[in-house]
PDB file of N, CA, C, O and CB in Angstrom:
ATOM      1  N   UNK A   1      34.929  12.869-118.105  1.00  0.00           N
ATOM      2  CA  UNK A   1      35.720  12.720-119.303  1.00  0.00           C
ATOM      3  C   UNK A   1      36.886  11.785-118.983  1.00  0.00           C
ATOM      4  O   UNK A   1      37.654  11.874-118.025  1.00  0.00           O
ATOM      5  CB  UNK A   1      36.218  14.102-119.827  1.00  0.00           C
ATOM      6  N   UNK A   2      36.878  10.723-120.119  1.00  0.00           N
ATOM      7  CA  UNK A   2      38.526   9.928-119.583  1.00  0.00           C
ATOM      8  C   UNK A   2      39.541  10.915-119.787  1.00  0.00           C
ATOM      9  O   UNK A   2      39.555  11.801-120.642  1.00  0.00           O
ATOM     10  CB  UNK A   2      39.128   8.431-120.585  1.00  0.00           C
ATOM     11  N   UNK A   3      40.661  10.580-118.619  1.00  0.00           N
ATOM     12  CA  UNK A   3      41.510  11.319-118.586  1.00  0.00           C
ATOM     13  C   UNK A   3      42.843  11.243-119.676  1.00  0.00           C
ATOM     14  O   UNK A   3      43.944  11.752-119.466  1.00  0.00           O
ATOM     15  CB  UNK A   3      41.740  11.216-117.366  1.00  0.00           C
ATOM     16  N   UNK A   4      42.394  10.387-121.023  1.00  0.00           N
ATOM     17  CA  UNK A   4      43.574  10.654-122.267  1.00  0.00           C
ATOM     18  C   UNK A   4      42.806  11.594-122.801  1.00  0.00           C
ATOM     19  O   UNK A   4      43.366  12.669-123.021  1.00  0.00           O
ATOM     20  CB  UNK A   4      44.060   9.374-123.450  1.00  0.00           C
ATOM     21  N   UNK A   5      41.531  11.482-123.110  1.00  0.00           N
ATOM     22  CA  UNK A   5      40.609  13.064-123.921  1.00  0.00           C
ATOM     23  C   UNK A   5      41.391  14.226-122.629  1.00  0.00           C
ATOM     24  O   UNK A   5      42.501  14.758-122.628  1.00  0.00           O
ATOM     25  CB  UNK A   5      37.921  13.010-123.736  1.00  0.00           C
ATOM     26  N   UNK A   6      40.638  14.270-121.965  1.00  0.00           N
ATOM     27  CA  UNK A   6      41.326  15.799-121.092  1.00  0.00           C
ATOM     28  C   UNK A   6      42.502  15.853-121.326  1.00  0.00           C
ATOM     29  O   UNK A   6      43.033  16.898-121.699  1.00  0.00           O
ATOM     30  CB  UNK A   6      41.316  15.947-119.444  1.00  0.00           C
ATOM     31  N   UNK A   7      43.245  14.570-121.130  1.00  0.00           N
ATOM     32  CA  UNK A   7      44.736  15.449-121.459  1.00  0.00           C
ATOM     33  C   UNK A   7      44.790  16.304-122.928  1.00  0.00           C
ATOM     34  O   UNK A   7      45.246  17.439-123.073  1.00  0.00           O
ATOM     35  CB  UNK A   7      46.142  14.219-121.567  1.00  0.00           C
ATOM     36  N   UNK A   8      44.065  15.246-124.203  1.00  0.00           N
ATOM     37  CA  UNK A   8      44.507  15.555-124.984  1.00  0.00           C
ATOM     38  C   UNK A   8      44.221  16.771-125.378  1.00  0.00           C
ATOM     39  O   UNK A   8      45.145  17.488-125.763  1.00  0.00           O
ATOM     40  CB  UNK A   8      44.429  14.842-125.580  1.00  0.00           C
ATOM     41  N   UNK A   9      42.607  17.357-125.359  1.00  0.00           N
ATOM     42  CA  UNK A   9      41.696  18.364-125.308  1.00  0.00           C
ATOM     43  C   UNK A   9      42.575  20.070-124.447  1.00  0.00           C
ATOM     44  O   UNK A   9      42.468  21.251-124.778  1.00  0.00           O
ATOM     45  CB  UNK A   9      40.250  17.531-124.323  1.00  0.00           C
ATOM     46  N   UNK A  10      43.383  19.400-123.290  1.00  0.00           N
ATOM     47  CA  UNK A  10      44.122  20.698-122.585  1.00  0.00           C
ATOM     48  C   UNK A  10      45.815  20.668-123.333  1.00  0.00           C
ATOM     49  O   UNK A  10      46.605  21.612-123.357  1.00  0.00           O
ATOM     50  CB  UNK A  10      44.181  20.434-120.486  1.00  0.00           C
ATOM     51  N   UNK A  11      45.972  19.608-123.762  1.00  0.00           N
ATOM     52  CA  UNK A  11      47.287  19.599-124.743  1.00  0.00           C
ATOM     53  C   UNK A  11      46.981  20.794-126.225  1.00  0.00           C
ATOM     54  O   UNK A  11      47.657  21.739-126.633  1.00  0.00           O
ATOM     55  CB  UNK A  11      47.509  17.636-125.414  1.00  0.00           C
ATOM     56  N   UNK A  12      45.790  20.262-126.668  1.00  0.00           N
ATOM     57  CA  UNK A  12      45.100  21.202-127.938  1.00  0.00           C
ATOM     58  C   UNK A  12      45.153  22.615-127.963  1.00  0.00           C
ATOM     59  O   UNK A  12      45.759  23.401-128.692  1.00  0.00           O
ATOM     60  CB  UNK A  12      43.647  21.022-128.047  1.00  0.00           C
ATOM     61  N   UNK A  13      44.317  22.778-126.920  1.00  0.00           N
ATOM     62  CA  UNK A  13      43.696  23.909-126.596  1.00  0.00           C
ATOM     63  C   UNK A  13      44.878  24.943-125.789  1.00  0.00           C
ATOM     64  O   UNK A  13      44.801  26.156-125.987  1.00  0.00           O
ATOM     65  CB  UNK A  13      42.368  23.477-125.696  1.00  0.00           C
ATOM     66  N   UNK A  14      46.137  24.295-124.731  1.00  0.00           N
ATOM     67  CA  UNK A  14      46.390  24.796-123.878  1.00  0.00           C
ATOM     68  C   UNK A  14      46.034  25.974-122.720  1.00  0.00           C
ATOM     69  O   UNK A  14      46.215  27.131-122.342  1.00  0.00           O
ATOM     70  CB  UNK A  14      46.974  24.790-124.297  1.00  0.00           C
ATOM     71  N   UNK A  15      45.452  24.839-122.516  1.00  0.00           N
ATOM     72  CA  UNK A  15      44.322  25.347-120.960  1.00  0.00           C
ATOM     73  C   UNK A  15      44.050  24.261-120.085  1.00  0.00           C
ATOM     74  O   UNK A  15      44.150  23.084-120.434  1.00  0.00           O
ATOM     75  CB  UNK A  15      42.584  25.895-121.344  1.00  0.00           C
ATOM     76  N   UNK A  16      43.734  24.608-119.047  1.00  0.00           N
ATOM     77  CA  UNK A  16      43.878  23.684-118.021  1.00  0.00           C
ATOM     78  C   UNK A  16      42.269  23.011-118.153  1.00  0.00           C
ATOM     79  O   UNK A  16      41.189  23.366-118.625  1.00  0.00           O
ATOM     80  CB  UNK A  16      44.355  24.474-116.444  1.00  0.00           C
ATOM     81  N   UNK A  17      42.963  21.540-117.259  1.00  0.00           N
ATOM     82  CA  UNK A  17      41.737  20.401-116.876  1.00  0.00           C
ATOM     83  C   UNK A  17      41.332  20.410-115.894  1.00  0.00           C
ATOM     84  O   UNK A  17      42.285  20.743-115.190  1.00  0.00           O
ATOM     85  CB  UNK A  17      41.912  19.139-116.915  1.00  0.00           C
ATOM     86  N   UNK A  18      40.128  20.196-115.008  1.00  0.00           N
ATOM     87  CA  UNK A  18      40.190  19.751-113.671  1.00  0.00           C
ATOM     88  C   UNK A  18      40.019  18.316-113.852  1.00  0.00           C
ATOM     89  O   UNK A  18      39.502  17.791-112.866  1.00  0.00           O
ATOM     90  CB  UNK A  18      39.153  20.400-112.718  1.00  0.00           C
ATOM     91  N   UNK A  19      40.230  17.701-114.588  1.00  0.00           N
ATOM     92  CA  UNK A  19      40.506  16.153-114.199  1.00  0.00           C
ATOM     93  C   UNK A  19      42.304  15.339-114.044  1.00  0.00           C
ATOM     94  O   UNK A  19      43.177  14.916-114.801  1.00  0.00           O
ATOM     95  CB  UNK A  19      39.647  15.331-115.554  1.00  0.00           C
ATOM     96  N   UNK A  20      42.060  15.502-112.526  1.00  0.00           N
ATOM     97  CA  UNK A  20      43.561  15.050-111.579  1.00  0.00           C
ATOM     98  C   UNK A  20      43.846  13.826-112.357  1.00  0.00           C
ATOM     99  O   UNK A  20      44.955  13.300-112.263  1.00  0.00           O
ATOM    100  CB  UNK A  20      43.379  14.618-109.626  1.00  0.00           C
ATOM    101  N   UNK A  21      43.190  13.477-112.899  1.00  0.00           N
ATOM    102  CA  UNK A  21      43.773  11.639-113.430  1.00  0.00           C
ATOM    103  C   UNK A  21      44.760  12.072-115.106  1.00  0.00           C
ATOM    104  O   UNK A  21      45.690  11.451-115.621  1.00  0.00           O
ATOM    105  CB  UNK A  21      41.641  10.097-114.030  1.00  0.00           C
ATOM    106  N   UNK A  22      44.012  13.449-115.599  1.00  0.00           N
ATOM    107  CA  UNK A  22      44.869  13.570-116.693  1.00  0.00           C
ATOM    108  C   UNK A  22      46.104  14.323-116.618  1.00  0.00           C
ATOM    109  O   UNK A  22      46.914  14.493-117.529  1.00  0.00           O
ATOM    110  CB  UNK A  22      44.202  14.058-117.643  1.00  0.00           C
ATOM    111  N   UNK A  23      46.168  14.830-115.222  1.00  0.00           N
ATOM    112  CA  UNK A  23      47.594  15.829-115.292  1.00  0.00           C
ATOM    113  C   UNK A  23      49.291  15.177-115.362  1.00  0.00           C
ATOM    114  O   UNK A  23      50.343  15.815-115.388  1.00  0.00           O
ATOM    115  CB  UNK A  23      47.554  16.761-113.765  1.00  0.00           C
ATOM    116  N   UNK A  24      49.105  13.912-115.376  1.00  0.00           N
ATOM    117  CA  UNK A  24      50.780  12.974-115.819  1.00  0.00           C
ATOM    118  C   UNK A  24      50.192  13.010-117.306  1.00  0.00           C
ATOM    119  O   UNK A  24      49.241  12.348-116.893  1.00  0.00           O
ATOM    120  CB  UNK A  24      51.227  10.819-114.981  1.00  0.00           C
ATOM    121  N   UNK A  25      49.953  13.147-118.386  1.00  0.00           N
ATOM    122  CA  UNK A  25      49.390  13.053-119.516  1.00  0.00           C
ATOM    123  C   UNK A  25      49.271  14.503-120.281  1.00  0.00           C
ATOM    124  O   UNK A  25      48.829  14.657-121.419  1.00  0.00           O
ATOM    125  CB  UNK A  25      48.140  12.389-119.261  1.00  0.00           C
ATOM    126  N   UNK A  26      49.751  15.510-119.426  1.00  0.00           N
ATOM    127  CA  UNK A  26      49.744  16.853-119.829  1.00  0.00           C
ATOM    128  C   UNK A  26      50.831  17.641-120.381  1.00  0.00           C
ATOM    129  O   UNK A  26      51.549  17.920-119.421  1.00  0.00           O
ATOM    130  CB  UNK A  26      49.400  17.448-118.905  1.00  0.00           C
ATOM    131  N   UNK A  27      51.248  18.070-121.291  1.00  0.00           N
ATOM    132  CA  UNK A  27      52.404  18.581-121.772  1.00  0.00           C
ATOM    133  C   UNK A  27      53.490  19.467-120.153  1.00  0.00           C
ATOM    134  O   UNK A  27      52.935  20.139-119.284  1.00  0.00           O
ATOM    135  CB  UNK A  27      51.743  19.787-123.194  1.00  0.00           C
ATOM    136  N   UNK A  28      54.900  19.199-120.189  1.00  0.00           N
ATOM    137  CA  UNK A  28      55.041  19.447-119.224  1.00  0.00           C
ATOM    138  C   UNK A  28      55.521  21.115-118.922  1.00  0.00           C
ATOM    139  O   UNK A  28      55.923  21.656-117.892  1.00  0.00           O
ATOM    140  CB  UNK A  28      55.757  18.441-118.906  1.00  0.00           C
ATOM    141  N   UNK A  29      55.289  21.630-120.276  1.00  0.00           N
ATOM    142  CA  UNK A  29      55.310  23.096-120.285  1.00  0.00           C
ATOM    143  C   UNK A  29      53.988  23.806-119.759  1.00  0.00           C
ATOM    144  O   UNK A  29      53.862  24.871-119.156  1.00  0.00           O
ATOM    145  CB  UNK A  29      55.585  23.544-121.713  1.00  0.00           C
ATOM    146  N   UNK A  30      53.057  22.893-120.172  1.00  0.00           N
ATOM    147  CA  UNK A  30      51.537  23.354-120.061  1.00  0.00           C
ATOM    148  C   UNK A  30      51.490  23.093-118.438  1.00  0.00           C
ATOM    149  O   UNK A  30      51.189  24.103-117.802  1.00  0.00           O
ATOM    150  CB  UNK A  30      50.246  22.322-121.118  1.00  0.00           C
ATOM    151  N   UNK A  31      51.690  22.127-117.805  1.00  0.00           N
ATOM    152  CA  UNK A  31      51.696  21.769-116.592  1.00  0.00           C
ATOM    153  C   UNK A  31      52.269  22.755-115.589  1.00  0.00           C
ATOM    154  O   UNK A  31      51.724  22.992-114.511  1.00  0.00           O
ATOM    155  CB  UNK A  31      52.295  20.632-116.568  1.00  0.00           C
ATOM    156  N   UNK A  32      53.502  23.367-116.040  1.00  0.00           N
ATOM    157  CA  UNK A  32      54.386  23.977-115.386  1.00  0.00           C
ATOM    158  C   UNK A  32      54.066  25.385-115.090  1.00  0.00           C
ATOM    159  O   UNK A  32      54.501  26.058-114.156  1.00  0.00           O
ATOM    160  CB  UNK A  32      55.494  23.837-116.014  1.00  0.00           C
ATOM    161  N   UNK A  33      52.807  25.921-116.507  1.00  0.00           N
ATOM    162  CA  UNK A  33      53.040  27.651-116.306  1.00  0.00           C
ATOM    163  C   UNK A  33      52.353  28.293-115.414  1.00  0.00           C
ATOM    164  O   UNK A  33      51.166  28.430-115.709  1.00  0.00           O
ATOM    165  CB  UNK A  33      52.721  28.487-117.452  1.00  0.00           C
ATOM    166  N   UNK A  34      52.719  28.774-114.338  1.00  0.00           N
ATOM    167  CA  UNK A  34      51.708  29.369-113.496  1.00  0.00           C
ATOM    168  C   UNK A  34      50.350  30.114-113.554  1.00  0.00           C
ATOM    169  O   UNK A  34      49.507  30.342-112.686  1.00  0.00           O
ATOM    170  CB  UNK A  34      52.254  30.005-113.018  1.00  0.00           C
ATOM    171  N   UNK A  35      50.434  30.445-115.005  1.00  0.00           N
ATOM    172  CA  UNK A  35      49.341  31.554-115.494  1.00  0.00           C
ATOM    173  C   UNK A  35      48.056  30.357-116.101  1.00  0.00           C
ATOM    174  O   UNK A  35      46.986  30.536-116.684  1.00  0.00           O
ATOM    175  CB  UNK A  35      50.148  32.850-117.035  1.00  0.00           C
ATOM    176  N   UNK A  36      48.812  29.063-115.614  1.00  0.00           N
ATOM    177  CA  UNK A  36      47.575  28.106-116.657  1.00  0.00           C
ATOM    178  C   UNK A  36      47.119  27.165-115.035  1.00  0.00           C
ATOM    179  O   UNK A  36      45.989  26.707-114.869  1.00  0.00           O
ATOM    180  CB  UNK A  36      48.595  26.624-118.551  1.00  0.00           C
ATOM    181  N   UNK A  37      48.094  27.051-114.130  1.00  0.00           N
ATOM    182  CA  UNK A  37      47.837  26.021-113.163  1.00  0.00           C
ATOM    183  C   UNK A  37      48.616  26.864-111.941  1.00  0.00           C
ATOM    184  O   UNK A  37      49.772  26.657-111.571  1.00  0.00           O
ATOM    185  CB  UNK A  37      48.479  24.359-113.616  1.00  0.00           C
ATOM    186  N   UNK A  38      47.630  27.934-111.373  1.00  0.00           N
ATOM    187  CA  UNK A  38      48.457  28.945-110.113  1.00  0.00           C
ATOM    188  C   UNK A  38      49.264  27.751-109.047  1.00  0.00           C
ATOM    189  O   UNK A  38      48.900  26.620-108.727  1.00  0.00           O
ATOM    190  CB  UNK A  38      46.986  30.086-108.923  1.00  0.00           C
ATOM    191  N   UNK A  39      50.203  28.351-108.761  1.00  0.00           N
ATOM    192  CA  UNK A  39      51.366  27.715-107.379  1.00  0.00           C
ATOM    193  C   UNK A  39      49.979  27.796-106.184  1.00  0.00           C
ATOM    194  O   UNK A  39      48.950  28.470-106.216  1.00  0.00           O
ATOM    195  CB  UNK A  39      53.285  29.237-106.780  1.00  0.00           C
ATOM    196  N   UNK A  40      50.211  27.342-105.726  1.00  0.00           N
ATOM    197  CA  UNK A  40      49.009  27.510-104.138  1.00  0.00           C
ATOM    198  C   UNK A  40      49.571  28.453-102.965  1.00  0.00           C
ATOM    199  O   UNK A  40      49.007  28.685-101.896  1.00  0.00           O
ATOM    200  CB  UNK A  40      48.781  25.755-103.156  1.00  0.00           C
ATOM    201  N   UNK A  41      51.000  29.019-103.474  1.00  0.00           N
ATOM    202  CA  UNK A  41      50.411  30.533-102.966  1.00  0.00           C
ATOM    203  C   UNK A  41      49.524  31.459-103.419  1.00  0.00           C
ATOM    204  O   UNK A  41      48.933  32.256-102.689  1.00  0.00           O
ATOM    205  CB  UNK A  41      51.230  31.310-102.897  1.00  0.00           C
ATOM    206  N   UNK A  42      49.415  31.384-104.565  1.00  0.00           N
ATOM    207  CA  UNK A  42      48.968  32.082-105.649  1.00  0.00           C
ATOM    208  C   UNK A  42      47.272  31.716-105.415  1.00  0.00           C
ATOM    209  O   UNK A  42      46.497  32.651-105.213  1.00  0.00           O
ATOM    210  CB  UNK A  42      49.767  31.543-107.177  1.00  0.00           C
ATOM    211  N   UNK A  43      46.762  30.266-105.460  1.00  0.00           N
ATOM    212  CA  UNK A  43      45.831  29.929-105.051  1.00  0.00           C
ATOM    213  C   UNK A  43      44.941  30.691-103.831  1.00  0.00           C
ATOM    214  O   UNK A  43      43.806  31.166-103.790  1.00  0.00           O
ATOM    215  CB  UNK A  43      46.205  28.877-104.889  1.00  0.00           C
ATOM    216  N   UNK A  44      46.085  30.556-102.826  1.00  0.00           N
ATOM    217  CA  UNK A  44      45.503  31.356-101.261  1.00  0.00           C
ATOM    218  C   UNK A  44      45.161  33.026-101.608  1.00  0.00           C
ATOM    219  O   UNK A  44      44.459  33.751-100.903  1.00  0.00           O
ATOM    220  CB  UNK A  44      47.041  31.335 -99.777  1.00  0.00           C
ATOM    221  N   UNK A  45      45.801  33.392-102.786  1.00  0.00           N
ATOM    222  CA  UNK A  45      45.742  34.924-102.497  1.00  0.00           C
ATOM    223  C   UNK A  45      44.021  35.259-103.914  1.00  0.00           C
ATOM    224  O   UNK A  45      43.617  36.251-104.519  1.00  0.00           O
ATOM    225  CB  UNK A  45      47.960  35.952-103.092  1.00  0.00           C
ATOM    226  N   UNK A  46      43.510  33.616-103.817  1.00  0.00           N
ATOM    227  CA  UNK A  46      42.283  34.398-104.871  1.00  0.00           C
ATOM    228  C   UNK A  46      40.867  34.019-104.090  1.00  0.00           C
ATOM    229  O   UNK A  46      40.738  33.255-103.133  1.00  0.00           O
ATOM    230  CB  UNK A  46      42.228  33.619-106.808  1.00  0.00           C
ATOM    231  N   UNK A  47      39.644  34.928-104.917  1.00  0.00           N
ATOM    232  CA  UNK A  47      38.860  35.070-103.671  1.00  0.00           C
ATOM    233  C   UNK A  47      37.571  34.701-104.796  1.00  0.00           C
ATOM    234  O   UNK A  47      37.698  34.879-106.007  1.00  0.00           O
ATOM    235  CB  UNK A  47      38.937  36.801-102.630  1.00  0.00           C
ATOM    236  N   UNK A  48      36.486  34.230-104.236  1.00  0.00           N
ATOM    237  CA  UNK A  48      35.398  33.601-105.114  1.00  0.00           C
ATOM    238  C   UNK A  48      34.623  34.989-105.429  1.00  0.00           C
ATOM    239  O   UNK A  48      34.588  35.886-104.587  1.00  0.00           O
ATOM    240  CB  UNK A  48      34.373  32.297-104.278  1.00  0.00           C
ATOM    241  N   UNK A  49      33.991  35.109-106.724  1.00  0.00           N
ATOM    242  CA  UNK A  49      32.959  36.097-106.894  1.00  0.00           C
ATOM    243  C   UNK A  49      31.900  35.674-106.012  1.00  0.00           C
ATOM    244  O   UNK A  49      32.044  34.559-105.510  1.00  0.00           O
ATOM    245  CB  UNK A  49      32.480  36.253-108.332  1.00  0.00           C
ATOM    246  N   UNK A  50      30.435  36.606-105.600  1.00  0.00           N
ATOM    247  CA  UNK A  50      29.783  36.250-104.906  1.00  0.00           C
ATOM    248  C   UNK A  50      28.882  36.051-105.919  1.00  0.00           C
ATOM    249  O   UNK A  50      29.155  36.476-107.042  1.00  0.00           O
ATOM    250  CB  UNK A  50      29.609  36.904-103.853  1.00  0.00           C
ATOM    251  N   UNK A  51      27.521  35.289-105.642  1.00  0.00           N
ATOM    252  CA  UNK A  51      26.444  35.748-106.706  1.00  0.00           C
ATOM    253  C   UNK A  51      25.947  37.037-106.666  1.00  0.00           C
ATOM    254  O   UNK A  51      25.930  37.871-105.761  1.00  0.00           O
ATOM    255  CB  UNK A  51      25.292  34.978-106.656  1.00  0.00           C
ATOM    256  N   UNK A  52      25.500  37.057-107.933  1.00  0.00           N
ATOM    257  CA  UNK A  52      24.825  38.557-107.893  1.00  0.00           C
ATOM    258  C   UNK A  52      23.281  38.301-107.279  1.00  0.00           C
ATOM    259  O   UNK A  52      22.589  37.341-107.618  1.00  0.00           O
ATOM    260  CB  UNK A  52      24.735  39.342-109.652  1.00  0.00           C
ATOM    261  N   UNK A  53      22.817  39.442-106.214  1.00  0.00           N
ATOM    262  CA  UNK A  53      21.336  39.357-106.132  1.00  0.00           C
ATOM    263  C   UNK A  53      20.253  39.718-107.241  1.00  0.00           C
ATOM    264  O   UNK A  53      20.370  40.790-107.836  1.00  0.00           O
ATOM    265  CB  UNK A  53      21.041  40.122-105.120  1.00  0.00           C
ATOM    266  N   UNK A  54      19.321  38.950-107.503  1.00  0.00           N
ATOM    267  CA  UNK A  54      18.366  38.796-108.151  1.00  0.00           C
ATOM    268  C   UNK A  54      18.145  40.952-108.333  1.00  0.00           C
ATOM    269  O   UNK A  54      17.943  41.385-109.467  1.00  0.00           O
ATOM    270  CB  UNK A  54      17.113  37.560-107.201  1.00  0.00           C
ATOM    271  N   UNK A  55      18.183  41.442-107.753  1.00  0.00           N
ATOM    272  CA  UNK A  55      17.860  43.028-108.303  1.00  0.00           C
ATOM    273  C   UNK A  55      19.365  43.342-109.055  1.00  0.00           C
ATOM    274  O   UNK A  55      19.428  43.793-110.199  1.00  0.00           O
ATOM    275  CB  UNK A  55      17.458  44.383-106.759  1.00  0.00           C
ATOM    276  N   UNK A  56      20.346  43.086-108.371  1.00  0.00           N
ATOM    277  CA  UNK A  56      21.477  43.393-109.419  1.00  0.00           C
ATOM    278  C   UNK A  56      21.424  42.367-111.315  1.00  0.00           C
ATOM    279  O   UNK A  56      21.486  42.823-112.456  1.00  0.00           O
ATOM    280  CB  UNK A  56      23.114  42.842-108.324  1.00  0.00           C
ATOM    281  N   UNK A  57      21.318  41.249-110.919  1.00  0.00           N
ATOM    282  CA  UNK A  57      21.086  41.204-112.221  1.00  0.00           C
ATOM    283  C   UNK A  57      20.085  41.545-113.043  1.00  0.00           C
ATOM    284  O   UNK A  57      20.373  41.370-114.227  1.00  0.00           O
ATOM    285  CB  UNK A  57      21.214  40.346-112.445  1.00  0.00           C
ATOM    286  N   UNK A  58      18.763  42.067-112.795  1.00  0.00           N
ATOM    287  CA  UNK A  58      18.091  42.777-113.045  1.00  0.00           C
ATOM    288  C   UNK A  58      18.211  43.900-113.828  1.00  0.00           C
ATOM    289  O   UNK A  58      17.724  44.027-114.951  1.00  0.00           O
ATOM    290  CB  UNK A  58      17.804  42.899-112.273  1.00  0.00           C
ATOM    291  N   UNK A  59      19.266  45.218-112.862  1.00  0.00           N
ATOM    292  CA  UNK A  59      20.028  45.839-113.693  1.00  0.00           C
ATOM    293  C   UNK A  59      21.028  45.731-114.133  1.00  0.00           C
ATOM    294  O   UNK A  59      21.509  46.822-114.440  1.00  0.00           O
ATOM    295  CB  UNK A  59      20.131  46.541-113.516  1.00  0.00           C
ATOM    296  N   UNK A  60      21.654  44.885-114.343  1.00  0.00           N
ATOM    297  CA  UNK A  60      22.666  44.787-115.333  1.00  0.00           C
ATOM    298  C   UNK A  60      22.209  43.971-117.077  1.00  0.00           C
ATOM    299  O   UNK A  60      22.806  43.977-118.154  1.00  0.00           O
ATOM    300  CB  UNK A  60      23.860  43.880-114.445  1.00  0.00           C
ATOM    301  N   UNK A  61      20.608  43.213-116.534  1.00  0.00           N
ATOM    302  CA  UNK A  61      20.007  43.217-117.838  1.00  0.00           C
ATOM    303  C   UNK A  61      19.687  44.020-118.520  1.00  0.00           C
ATOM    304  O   UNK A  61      19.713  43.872-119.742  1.00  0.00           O
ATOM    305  CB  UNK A  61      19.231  42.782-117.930  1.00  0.00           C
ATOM    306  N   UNK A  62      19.228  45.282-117.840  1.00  0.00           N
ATOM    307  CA  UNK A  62      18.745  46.117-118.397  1.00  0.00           C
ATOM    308  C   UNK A  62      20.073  47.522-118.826  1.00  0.00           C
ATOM    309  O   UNK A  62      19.695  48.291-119.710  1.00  0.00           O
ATOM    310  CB  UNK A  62      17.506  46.382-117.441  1.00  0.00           C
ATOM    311  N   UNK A  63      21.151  47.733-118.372  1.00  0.00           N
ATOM    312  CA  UNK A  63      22.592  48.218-119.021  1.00  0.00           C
ATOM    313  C   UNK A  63      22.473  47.184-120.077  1.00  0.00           C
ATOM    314  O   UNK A  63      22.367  47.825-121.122  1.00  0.00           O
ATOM    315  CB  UNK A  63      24.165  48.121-117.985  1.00  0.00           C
ATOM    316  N   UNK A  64      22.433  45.843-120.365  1.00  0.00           N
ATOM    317  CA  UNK A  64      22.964  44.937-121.190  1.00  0.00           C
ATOM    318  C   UNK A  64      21.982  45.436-122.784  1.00  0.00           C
ATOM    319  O   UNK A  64      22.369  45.592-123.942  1.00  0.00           O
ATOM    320  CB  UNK A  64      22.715  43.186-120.434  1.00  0.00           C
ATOM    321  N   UNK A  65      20.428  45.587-122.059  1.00  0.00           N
ATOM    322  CA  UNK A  65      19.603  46.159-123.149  1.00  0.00           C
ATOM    323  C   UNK A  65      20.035  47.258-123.800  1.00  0.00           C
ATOM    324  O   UNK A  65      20.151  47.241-125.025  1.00  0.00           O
ATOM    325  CB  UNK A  65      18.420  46.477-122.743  1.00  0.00           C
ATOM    326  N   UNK A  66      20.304  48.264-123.121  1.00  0.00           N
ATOM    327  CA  UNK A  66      20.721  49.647-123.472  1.00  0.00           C
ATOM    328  C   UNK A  66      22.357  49.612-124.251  1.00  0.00           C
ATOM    329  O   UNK A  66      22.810  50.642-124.751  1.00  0.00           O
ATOM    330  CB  UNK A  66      20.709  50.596-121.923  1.00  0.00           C
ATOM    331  N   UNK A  67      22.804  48.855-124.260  1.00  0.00           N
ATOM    332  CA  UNK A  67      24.162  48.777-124.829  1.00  0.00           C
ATOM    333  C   UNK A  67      24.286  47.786-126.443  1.00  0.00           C
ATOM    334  O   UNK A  67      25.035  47.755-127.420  1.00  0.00           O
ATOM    335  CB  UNK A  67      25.121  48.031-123.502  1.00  0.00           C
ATOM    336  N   UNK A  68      23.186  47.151-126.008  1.00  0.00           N
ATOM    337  CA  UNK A  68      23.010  46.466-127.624  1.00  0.00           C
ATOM    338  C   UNK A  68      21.412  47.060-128.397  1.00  0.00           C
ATOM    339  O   UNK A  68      20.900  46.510-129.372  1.00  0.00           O
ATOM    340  CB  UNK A  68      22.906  44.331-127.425  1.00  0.00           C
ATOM    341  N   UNK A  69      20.898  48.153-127.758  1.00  0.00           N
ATOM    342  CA  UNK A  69      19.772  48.442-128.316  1.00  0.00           C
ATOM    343  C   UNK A  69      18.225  47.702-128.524  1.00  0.00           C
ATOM    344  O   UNK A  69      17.352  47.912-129.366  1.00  0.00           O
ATOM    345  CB  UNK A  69      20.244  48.639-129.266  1.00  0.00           C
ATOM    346  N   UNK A  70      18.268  47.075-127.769  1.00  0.00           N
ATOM    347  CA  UNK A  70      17.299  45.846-127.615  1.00  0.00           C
ATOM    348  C   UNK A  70      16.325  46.332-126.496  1.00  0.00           C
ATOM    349  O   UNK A  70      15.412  45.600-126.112  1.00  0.00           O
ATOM    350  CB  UNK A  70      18.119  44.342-127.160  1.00  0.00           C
TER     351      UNK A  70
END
């Protein structure tokens, strides 16, 4: 995406971009709030989900059935 759409699109929306070329182009409140763009302490203290194994999503299709009746 060119980086005046991303800016403008995360200006709109207020939510973050991962395109580094639009973040001088970003409102500088939006830029600033930690809850939209974590400090990189904040960064260090988060941890990736893992995938789920092929039997866990399995059952969780099948909770998903049972909860919408399907």
């Amino acid at each position: 995406m060119h980086p005046d759409v991303a800016a403008r699109n995360a200006n709109y929306v207020g939510s973050a971009t991962a395109n580094s070329a639009a973040m001088p182009m970003i409102d500088e409140a939006l830029r600033s709030d930690p809850n939209i763009y974590p400090t990189a302490e904040m960064r260090a203290k988060l941890v990736s989900l893992r995938t789920r194994t092929q039997d866990e999503s399995g059952r969780r299709s099948r909770v998903d059935e049972v909860r919408t009746g399907q």
